[in-house]
CSV table of C-alpha atoms in Angstrom, one decimal:
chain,number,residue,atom,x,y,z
A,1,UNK,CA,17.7,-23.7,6.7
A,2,UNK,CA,16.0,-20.9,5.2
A,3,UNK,CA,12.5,-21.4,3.0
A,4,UNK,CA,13.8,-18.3,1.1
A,5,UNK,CA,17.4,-20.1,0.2
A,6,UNK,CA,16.0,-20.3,-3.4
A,7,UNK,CA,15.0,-16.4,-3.0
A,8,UNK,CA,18.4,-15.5,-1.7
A,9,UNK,CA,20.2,-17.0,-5.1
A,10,UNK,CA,18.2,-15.1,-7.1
A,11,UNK,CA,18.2,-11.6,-5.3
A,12,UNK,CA,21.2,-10.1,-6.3
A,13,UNK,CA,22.7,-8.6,-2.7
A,14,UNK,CA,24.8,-5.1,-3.8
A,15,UNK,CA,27.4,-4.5,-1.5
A,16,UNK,CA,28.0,-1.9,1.0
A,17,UNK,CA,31.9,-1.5,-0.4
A,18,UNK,CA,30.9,0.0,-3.4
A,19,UNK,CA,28.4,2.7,-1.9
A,20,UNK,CA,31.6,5.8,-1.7
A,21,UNK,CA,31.1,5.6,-5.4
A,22,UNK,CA,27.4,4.7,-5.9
A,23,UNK,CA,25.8,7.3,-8.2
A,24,UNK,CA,22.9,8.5,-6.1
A,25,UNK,CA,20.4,7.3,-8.5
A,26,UNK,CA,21.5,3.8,-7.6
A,27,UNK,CA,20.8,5.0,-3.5
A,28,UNK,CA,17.1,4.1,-3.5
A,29,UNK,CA,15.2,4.1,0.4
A,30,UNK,CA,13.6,0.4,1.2
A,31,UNK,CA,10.2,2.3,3.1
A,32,UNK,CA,9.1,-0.1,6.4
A,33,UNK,CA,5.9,0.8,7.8
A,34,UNK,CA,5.8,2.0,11.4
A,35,UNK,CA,5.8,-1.3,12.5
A,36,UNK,CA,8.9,-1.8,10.3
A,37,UNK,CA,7.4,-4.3,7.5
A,38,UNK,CA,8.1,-3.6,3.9
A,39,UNK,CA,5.4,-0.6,3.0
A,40,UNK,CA,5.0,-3.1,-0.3
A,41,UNK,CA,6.7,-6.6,-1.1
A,42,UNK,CA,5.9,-6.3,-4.7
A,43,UNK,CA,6.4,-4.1,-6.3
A,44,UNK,CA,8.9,-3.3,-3.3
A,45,UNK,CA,8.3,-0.3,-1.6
A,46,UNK,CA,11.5,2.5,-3.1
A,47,UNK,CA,11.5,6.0,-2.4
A,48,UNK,CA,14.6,7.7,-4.6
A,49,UNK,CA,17.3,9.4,-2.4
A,50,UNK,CA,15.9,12.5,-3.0
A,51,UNK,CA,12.2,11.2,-1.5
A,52,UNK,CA,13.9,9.7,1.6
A,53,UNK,CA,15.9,12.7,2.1
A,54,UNK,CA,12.7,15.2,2.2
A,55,UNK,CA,10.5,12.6,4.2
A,56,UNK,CA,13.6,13.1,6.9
A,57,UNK,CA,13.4,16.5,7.1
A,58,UNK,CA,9.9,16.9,7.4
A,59,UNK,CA,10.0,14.2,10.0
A,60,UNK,CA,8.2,11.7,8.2
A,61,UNK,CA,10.4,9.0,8.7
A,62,UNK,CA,13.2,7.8,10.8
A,63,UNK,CA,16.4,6.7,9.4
A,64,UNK,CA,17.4,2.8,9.9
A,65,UNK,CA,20.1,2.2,8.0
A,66,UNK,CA,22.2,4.4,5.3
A,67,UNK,CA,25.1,4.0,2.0
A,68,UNK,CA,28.0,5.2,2.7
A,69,UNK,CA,27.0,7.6,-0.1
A,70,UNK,CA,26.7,11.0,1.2
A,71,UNK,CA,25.3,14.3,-0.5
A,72,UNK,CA,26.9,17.7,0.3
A,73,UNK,CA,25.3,21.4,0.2
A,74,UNK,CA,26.4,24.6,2.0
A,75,UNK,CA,23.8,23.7,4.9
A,76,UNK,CA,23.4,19.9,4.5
A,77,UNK,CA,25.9,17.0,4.8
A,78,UNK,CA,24.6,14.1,5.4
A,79,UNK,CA,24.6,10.0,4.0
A,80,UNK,CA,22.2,9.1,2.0
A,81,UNK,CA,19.1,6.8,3.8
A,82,UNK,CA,19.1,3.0,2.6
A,83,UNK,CA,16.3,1.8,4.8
A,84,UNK,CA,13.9,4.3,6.2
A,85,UNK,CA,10.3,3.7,8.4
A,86,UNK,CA,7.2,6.0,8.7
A,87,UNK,CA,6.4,7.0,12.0
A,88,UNK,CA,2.6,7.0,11.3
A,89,UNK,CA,1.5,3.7,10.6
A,90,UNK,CA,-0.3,3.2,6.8
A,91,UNK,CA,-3.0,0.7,6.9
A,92,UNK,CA,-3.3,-1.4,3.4
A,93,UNK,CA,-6.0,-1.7,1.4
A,94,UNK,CA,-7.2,-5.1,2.3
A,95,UNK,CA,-8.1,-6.5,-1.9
A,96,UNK,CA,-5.4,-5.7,-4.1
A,97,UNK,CA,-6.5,-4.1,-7.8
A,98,UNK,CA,-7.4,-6.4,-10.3
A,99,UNK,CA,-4.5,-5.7,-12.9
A,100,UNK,CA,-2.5,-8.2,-14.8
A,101,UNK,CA,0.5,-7.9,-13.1
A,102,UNK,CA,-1.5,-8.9,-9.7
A,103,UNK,CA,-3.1,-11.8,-11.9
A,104,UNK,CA,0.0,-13.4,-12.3
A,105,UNK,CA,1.8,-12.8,-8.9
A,106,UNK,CA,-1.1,-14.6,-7.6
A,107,UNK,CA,-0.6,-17.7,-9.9
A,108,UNK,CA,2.9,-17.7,-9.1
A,109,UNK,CA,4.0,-16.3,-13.0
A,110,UNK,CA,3.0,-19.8,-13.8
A,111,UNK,CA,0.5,-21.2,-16.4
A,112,UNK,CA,-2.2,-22.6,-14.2
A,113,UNK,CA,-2.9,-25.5,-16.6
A,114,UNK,CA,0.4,-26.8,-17.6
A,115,UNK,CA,3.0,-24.7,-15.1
A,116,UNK,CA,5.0,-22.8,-18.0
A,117,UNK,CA,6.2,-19.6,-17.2
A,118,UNK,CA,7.0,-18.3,-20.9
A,119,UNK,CA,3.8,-16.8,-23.2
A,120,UNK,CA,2.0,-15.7,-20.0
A,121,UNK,CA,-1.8,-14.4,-21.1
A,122,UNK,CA,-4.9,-15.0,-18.9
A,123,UNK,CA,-7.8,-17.4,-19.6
A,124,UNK,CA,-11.2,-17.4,-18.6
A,125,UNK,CA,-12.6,-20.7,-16.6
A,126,UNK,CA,-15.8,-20.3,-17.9
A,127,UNK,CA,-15.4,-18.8,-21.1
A,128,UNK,CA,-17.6,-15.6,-22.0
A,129,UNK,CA,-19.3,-17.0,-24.2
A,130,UNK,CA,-21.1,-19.1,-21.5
A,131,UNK,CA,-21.8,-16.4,-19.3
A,132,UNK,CA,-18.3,-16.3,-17.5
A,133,UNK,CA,-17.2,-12.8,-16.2
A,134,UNK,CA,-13.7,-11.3,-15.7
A,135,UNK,CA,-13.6,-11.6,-12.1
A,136,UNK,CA,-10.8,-12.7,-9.7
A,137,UNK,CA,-12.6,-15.8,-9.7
A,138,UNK,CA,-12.9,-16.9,-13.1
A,139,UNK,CA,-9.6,-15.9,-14.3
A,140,UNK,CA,-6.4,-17.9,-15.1
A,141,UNK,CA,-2.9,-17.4,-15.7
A,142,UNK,CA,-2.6,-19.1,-18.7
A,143,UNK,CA,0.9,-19.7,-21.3
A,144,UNK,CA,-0.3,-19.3,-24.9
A,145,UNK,CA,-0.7,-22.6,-26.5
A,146,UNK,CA,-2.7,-23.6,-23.1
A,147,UNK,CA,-5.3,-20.8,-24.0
A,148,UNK,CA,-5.1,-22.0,-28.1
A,149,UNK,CA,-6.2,-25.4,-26.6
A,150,UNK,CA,-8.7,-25.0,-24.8
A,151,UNK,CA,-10.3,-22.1,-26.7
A,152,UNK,CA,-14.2,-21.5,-25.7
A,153,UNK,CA,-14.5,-24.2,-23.7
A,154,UNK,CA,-14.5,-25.0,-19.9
A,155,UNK,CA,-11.5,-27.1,-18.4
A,156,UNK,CA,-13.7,-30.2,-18.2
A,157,UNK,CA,-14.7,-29.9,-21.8
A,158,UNK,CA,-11.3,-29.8,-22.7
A,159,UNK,CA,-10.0,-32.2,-20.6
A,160,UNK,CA,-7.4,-29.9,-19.0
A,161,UNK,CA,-6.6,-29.4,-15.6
A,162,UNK,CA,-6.8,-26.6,-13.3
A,163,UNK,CA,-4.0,-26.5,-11.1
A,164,UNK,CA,-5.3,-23.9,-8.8
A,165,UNK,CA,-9.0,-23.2,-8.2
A,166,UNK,CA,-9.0,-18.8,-9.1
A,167,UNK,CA,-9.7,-16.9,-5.7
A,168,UNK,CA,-9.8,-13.0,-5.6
A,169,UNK,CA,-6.8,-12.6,-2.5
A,170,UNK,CA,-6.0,-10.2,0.1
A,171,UNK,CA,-3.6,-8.0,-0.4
A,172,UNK,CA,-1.9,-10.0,2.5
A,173,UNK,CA,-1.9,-12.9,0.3
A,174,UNK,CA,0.0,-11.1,-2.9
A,175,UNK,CA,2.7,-9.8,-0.2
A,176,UNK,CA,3.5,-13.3,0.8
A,177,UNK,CA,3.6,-14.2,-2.9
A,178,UNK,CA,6.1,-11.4,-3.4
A,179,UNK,CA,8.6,-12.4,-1.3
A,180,UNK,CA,8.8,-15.6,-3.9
A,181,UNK,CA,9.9,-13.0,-6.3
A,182,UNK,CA,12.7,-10.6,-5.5
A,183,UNK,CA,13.7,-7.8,-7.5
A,184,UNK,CA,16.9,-7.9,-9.4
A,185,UNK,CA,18.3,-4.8,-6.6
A,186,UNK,CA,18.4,-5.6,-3.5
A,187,UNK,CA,20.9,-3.5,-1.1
A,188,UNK,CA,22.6,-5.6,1.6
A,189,UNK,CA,21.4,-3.4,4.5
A,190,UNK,CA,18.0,-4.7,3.0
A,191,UNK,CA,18.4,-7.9,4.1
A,192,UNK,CA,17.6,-8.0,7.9
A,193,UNK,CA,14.2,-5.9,6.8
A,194,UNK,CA,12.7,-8.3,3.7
A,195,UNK,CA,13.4,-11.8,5.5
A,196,UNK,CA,13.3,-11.6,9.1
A,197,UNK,CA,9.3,-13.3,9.4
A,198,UNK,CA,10.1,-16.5,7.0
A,199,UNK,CA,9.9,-19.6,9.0
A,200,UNK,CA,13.1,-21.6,9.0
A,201,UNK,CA,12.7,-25.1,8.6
A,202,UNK,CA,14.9,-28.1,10.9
């Protein structure tokens, strides 16, 4: 059984049958690297058809899979790319940026005190007014009345509980915590190319 069965429910699959009628801005390209991984889990890495189509002729890229959609010219007649790789291999930065967004896909879009995922703000551990710094380190997803609570103080002042102890992650890290979270497109010629590494389970 799949780890991602959860994952799968909530990705919404489009269908193949409907790509004849697909309006191209509904065609975007899933980009692998040259080793043909996702360029990006989250946010997932999308050219638009017009990107994909460019890349191709400039021999950026190789096509892996296509829509049934196609795009017509007097020199060009082709179907548009659903799944393209580079053919020169982009090495990631190794320490994503420390953004808000990246905050909270570390934690899981989950309040690291009480687990909520409504009210989302940050906290910090160690509050400033004791010296603590916005680092990786010493900040918290945190809901709203979780931060109200424990105000200026530290967790153990406040008697609250941190469920996770704040690390600054790899980029590595955040792209295995992305694959939690699918986006709300996901084409089915995707498929083979965002789940083939998860373990399966007995």
């Amino acid at each position: 059984m799949f780890k991602a069965e959860l994952m799968e429910r909530a990705a919404v699959f489009r269908s193949a049958e409907d790509d004849p009628t697909r309006k191209l801005e509904s065609c975007p390209a899933l980009v692998l690297n040259a080793d043909y991984t996702p360029l990006s889990y989250y946010p997932l890495s999308l050219w638009p058809w017009q990107t994909a189509i460019k890349a191709v002729f400039l021999e950026r890229v190789d096509i892996v899979a296509s829509y049934d959609r196609a795009v017509h010219s007097q020199s060009l007649d082709m179907k548009v790319p659903s799944v393209i790789a580079l053919r020169q291999y982009v090495k990631p930065n190794q320490f994503p940026a420390f953004t808000r967004f990246n905050l909270f896909l570390r934690d899981r879009f989950a309040c690291q005190y009480c687990g909520s995922e409504k009210d989302l703000t940050y906290d910090h551990v160690v509050p400033r007014r004791l010296g603590g710094k916005t680092t990786w380190e010493n900040i918290a997803t945190a809901c709203a009345p979780c931060n109200m609570k424990k105000g200026g103080r530290t967790p153990q002042q406040a008697n609250m509980q941190l469920q996770y102890k704040p690390i600054k992650p790899t980029s590595w890290q955040l792209q295995q915590q992305g694959k939690s979270f699918p986006p709300n497109y996901l084409h089915e010629t995707w498929r083979d190319w965002l789940y083939w590494d998860i373990e399966l389970e007995e």
